[in-house]
Amino acid sequence: MRSDLTARARIRDAALARFGADGVAGTSVRAVAADAGVSAALVLHHFGSKDGLRQACDEYALEGVDSEADLAEVLQAATPVRRYLARSLLDGTESASALFDSIVARTESWLAKGEAEGWVRPGSDARARAVTYVAWLLAPLVLSGHVGRHLGGDPAETSVAVRGAVAGLEMLTHGLFADDRFLSAFKGVGDG
């Protein structure tokens, strides 16, 4: 419940929503403060600056990447985080690059752990696999208008995100192609 959140958490949540809608550059500390029902001075007291607030949002988004919580709870709580990630990654800032790099590194570790435990198939290029996997996961958010037209809603919303995730996981789990003609063709180009 929103009233149960600390002032710091309310400010962070307001910033996630506002940054997700308007971008970091298009958002003022005053707007975040108004959305959180606090003064701009309290925002600065807790976070030091708008950049400090953005950094707190990045850290919160990354916690979701590492979350071991119930999947349904994570998905329900993640709509503002998904919108924030989509907008942040399009900013083209050093912060956006650092956020993407962190997500890739965490994903590469997670996939390596899965490979060691036997639930991820070995691949020939662990870094490329992690980058591609992250790009596939984030693409619906970055292309939200186009994806939403075809899936019937905002990809940041849970029901649409789940619809896309199920289709993607079916392809990743069971495969898409029945033979290796495309893989062989691309490997042949790389060898030449």
Short mmCIF file of C-alpha atoms in Angstrom, two decimals:
data_model
loop_
_atom_site.label_atom_id
_atom_site.label_comp_id
_atom_site.label_asym_id
_atom_site.label_seq_id
_atom_site.Cartn_x
_atom_site.Cartn_y
_atom_site.Cartn_z
CA MET A 1 0.00 0.00 0.00
CA ARG A 2 1.43 3.39 -1.02
CA SER A 3 0.89 4.98 2.42
CA ASP A 4 2.96 2.19 3.99
CA LEU A 5 6.06 3.16 2.00
CA THR A 6 8.79 5.26 3.54
CA ALA A 7 9.21 8.75 2.12
CA ARG A 8 12.40 7.58 0.38
CA ALA A 9 10.57 4.67 -1.28
CA ARG A 10 7.63 6.90 -2.28
CA ILE A 11 10.04 9.35 -3.88
CA ARG A 12 11.87 6.55 -5.71
CA ASP A 13 8.59 5.08 -6.97
CA ALA A 14 7.42 8.51 -8.13
CA ALA A 15 10.73 8.99 -9.92
CA LEU A 16 10.47 5.58 -11.61
CA ALA A 17 7.04 6.51 -12.96
CA ARG A 18 8.00 10.05 -13.96
CA PHE A 19 11.35 9.08 -15.52
CA GLY A 20 9.58 6.24 -17.34
CA ALA A 21 7.03 8.65 -18.78
CA ASP A 22 9.12 11.76 -19.44
CA GLY A 23 12.74 10.58 -19.34
CA VAL A 24 15.34 11.78 -16.88
CA ALA A 25 16.14 14.93 -18.87
CA GLY A 26 12.45 15.82 -19.11
CA THR A 27 11.79 15.40 -15.39
CA SER A 28 12.37 17.94 -12.65
CA VAL A 29 12.99 17.25 -8.98
CA ARG A 30 9.91 19.39 -8.26
CA ALA A 31 7.72 17.15 -10.45
CA VAL A 32 8.94 14.03 -8.67
CA ALA A 33 8.38 15.71 -5.30
CA ALA A 34 4.83 16.69 -6.25
CA ASP A 35 4.07 13.16 -7.45
CA ALA A 36 5.42 11.74 -4.18
CA GLY A 37 3.58 14.30 -2.05
CA VAL A 38 6.78 15.70 -0.53
CA SER A 39 8.91 18.82 -0.89
CA ALA A 40 11.74 19.14 -3.40
CA ALA A 41 14.03 19.71 -0.41
CA LEU A 42 13.13 16.27 0.96
CA VAL A 43 13.98 14.68 -2.42
CA LEU A 44 17.39 16.36 -2.32
CA HIS A 45 17.84 15.39 1.33
CA HIS A 46 17.35 11.71 0.51
CA PHE A 47 19.09 11.53 -2.88
CA GLY A 48 21.38 14.57 -3.08
CA SER A 49 20.50 15.41 -6.69
CA LYS A 50 18.43 14.29 -9.63
CA ASP A 51 21.38 12.12 -10.71
CA GLY A 52 21.41 10.49 -7.25
CA LEU A 53 17.70 9.81 -7.64
CA ARG A 54 18.30 8.28 -11.08
CA GLN A 55 21.05 6.11 -9.61
CA ALA A 56 18.66 4.88 -6.90
CA CYS A 57 16.15 3.99 -9.64
CA ASP A 58 18.85 2.08 -11.53
CA GLU A 59 19.76 0.13 -8.38
CA TYR A 60 16.11 -0.67 -7.72
CA ALA A 61 15.64 -1.87 -11.32
CA LEU A 62 18.73 -4.08 -11.01
CA GLU A 63 17.37 -5.62 -7.79
CA GLY A 64 14.46 -6.90 -9.90
CA VAL A 65 16.92 -8.55 -12.30
CA ASP A 66 18.39 -10.48 -9.37
CA SER A 67 15.09 -11.15 -7.62
CA GLU A 68 14.35 -14.63 -6.33
CA ALA A 69 10.78 -13.61 -5.40
CA ASP A 70 7.60 -15.20 -6.71
CA LEU A 71 7.39 -14.56 -10.48
CA ALA A 72 3.80 -13.29 -10.36
CA GLU A 73 4.68 -10.75 -7.64
CA VAL A 74 7.75 -9.58 -9.56
CA LEU A 75 5.72 -9.14 -12.76
CA GLN A 76 2.94 -7.24 -11.01
CA ALA A 77 5.36 -4.85 -9.32
CA ALA A 78 7.57 -4.42 -12.36
CA THR A 79 5.39 -2.30 -14.68
CA PRO A 80 6.95 1.02 -13.59
CA VAL A 81 10.41 -0.59 -13.63
CA ARG A 82 9.89 -1.87 -17.20
CA ARG A 83 8.79 1.61 -18.33
CA TYR A 84 11.77 3.13 -16.55
CA LEU A 85 14.19 0.69 -18.20
CA ALA A 86 12.75 1.34 -21.65
CA ARG A 87 13.06 5.10 -21.31
CA SER A 88 16.43 5.02 -19.56
CA LEU A 89 18.06 2.78 -22.14
CA LEU A 90 17.00 5.12 -24.92
CA ASP A 91 18.62 8.12 -23.22
CA GLY A 92 22.01 7.26 -24.66
CA THR A 93 23.78 8.51 -21.54
CA GLU A 94 26.72 7.01 -19.67
CA SER A 95 24.24 5.98 -16.99
CA ALA A 96 22.14 4.12 -19.56
CA SER A 97 25.26 2.35 -20.85
CA ALA A 98 26.29 1.39 -17.31
CA LEU A 99 22.79 0.07 -16.59
CA PHE A 100 22.79 -2.06 -19.76
CA ASP A 101 26.32 -3.31 -19.02
CA SER A 102 25.26 -4.33 -15.52
CA ILE A 103 22.20 -6.19 -16.80
CA VAL A 104 24.36 -8.03 -19.36
CA ALA A 105 26.98 -8.98 -16.75
CA ARG A 106 24.32 -10.28 -14.35
CA THR A 107 22.63 -12.19 -17.17
CA GLU A 108 25.92 -13.72 -18.29
CA SER A 109 26.54 -14.96 -14.72
CA TRP A 110 23.00 -16.29 -14.44
CA LEU A 111 23.30 -18.18 -17.75
CA ALA A 112 26.72 -19.58 -16.73
CA LYS A 113 25.17 -20.82 -13.49
CA GLY A 114 22.35 -22.40 -15.50
CA GLU A 115 24.87 -24.05 -17.80
CA ALA A 116 26.75 -25.47 -14.79
CA GLU A 117 23.48 -26.74 -13.28
CA GLY A 118 22.32 -28.23 -16.59
CA TRP A 119 19.25 -26.10 -17.33
CA VAL A 120 20.98 -23.92 -19.95
CA ARG A 121 22.55 -25.46 -23.04
CA PRO A 122 26.21 -24.65 -23.60
CA GLY A 123 26.93 -22.03 -26.24
CA SER A 124 29.96 -21.03 -28.27
CA ASP A 125 30.07 -17.38 -27.10
CA ALA A 126 28.84 -16.68 -23.57
CA ARG A 127 29.05 -12.87 -23.88
CA ALA A 128 27.18 -12.77 -27.21
CA ARG A 129 24.54 -15.10 -25.78
CA ALA A 130 24.00 -12.82 -22.76
CA VAL A 131 23.90 -9.63 -24.87
CA THR A 132 21.44 -11.19 -27.31
CA TYR A 133 19.22 -12.54 -24.54
CA VAL A 134 19.10 -9.13 -22.82
CA ALA A 135 18.40 -7.39 -26.14
CA TRP A 136 15.53 -9.80 -26.82
CA LEU A 137 14.06 -9.14 -23.39
CA LEU A 138 14.33 -5.37 -23.65
CA ALA A 139 13.33 -4.97 -27.30
CA PRO A 140 9.55 -5.10 -26.63
CA LEU A 141 9.94 -2.22 -24.17
CA VAL A 142 12.06 -0.09 -26.47
CA LEU A 143 9.74 -0.82 -29.41
CA SER A 144 6.65 -0.60 -27.21
CA GLY A 145 4.43 1.26 -29.66
CA HIS A 146 4.98 -1.24 -32.44
CA VAL A 147 4.91 -4.30 -30.20
CA GLY A 148 1.80 -3.02 -28.43
CA ARG A 149 -0.10 -2.63 -31.71
CA HIS A 150 0.43 -6.32 -32.43
CA LEU A 151 0.05 -7.76 -28.93
CA GLY A 152 -2.93 -5.64 -27.95
CA GLY A 153 -1.55 -3.35 -25.27
CA ASP A 154 1.41 -1.74 -23.57
CA PRO A 155 4.33 -4.24 -23.28
CA ALA A 156 5.16 -2.75 -19.87
CA GLU A 157 1.78 -3.99 -18.57
CA THR A 158 1.88 -7.43 -17.02
CA SER A 159 -0.63 -9.23 -19.25
CA VAL A 160 1.07 -8.09 -22.47
CA ALA A 161 4.54 -8.74 -21.04
CA VAL A 162 3.50 -12.27 -20.11
CA ARG A 163 2.04 -12.91 -23.58
CA GLY A 164 5.31 -11.88 -25.20
CA ALA A 165 7.41 -13.74 -22.63
CA VAL A 166 5.53 -17.01 -23.18
CA ALA A 167 6.08 -16.80 -26.94
CA GLY A 168 9.76 -16.01 -26.43
CA LEU A 169 10.29 -18.73 -23.85
CA GLU A 170 8.59 -21.30 -26.08
CA MET A 171 11.10 -20.44 -28.79
CA LEU A 172 14.04 -20.50 -26.40
CA THR A 173 12.93 -23.72 -24.70
CA HIS A 174 11.73 -25.74 -27.67
CA GLY A 175 13.51 -23.99 -30.51
CA LEU A 176 12.02 -22.22 -33.49
CA PHE A 177 13.67 -23.84 -36.47
CA ALA A 178 13.34 -27.52 -37.30
CA ASP A 179 16.78 -27.73 -38.93
CA ASP A 180 20.12 -25.89 -38.86
CA ARG A 181 20.09 -24.22 -42.31
CA PHE A 182 20.14 -20.64 -40.93
CA LEU A 183 22.75 -21.39 -38.26
CA SER A 184 24.97 -23.07 -40.85
CA ALA A 185 24.54 -20.17 -43.29
CA PHE A 186 25.54 -17.58 -40.66
CA LYS A 187 28.47 -19.65 -39.42
CA GLY A 188 29.61 -19.95 -43.04
CA VAL A 189 29.58 -16.16 -43.44
CA GLY A 190 31.60 -15.77 -40.25
CA ASP A 191 34.20 -18.27 -41.45
CA GLY A 192 34.70 -16.55 -44.82
#
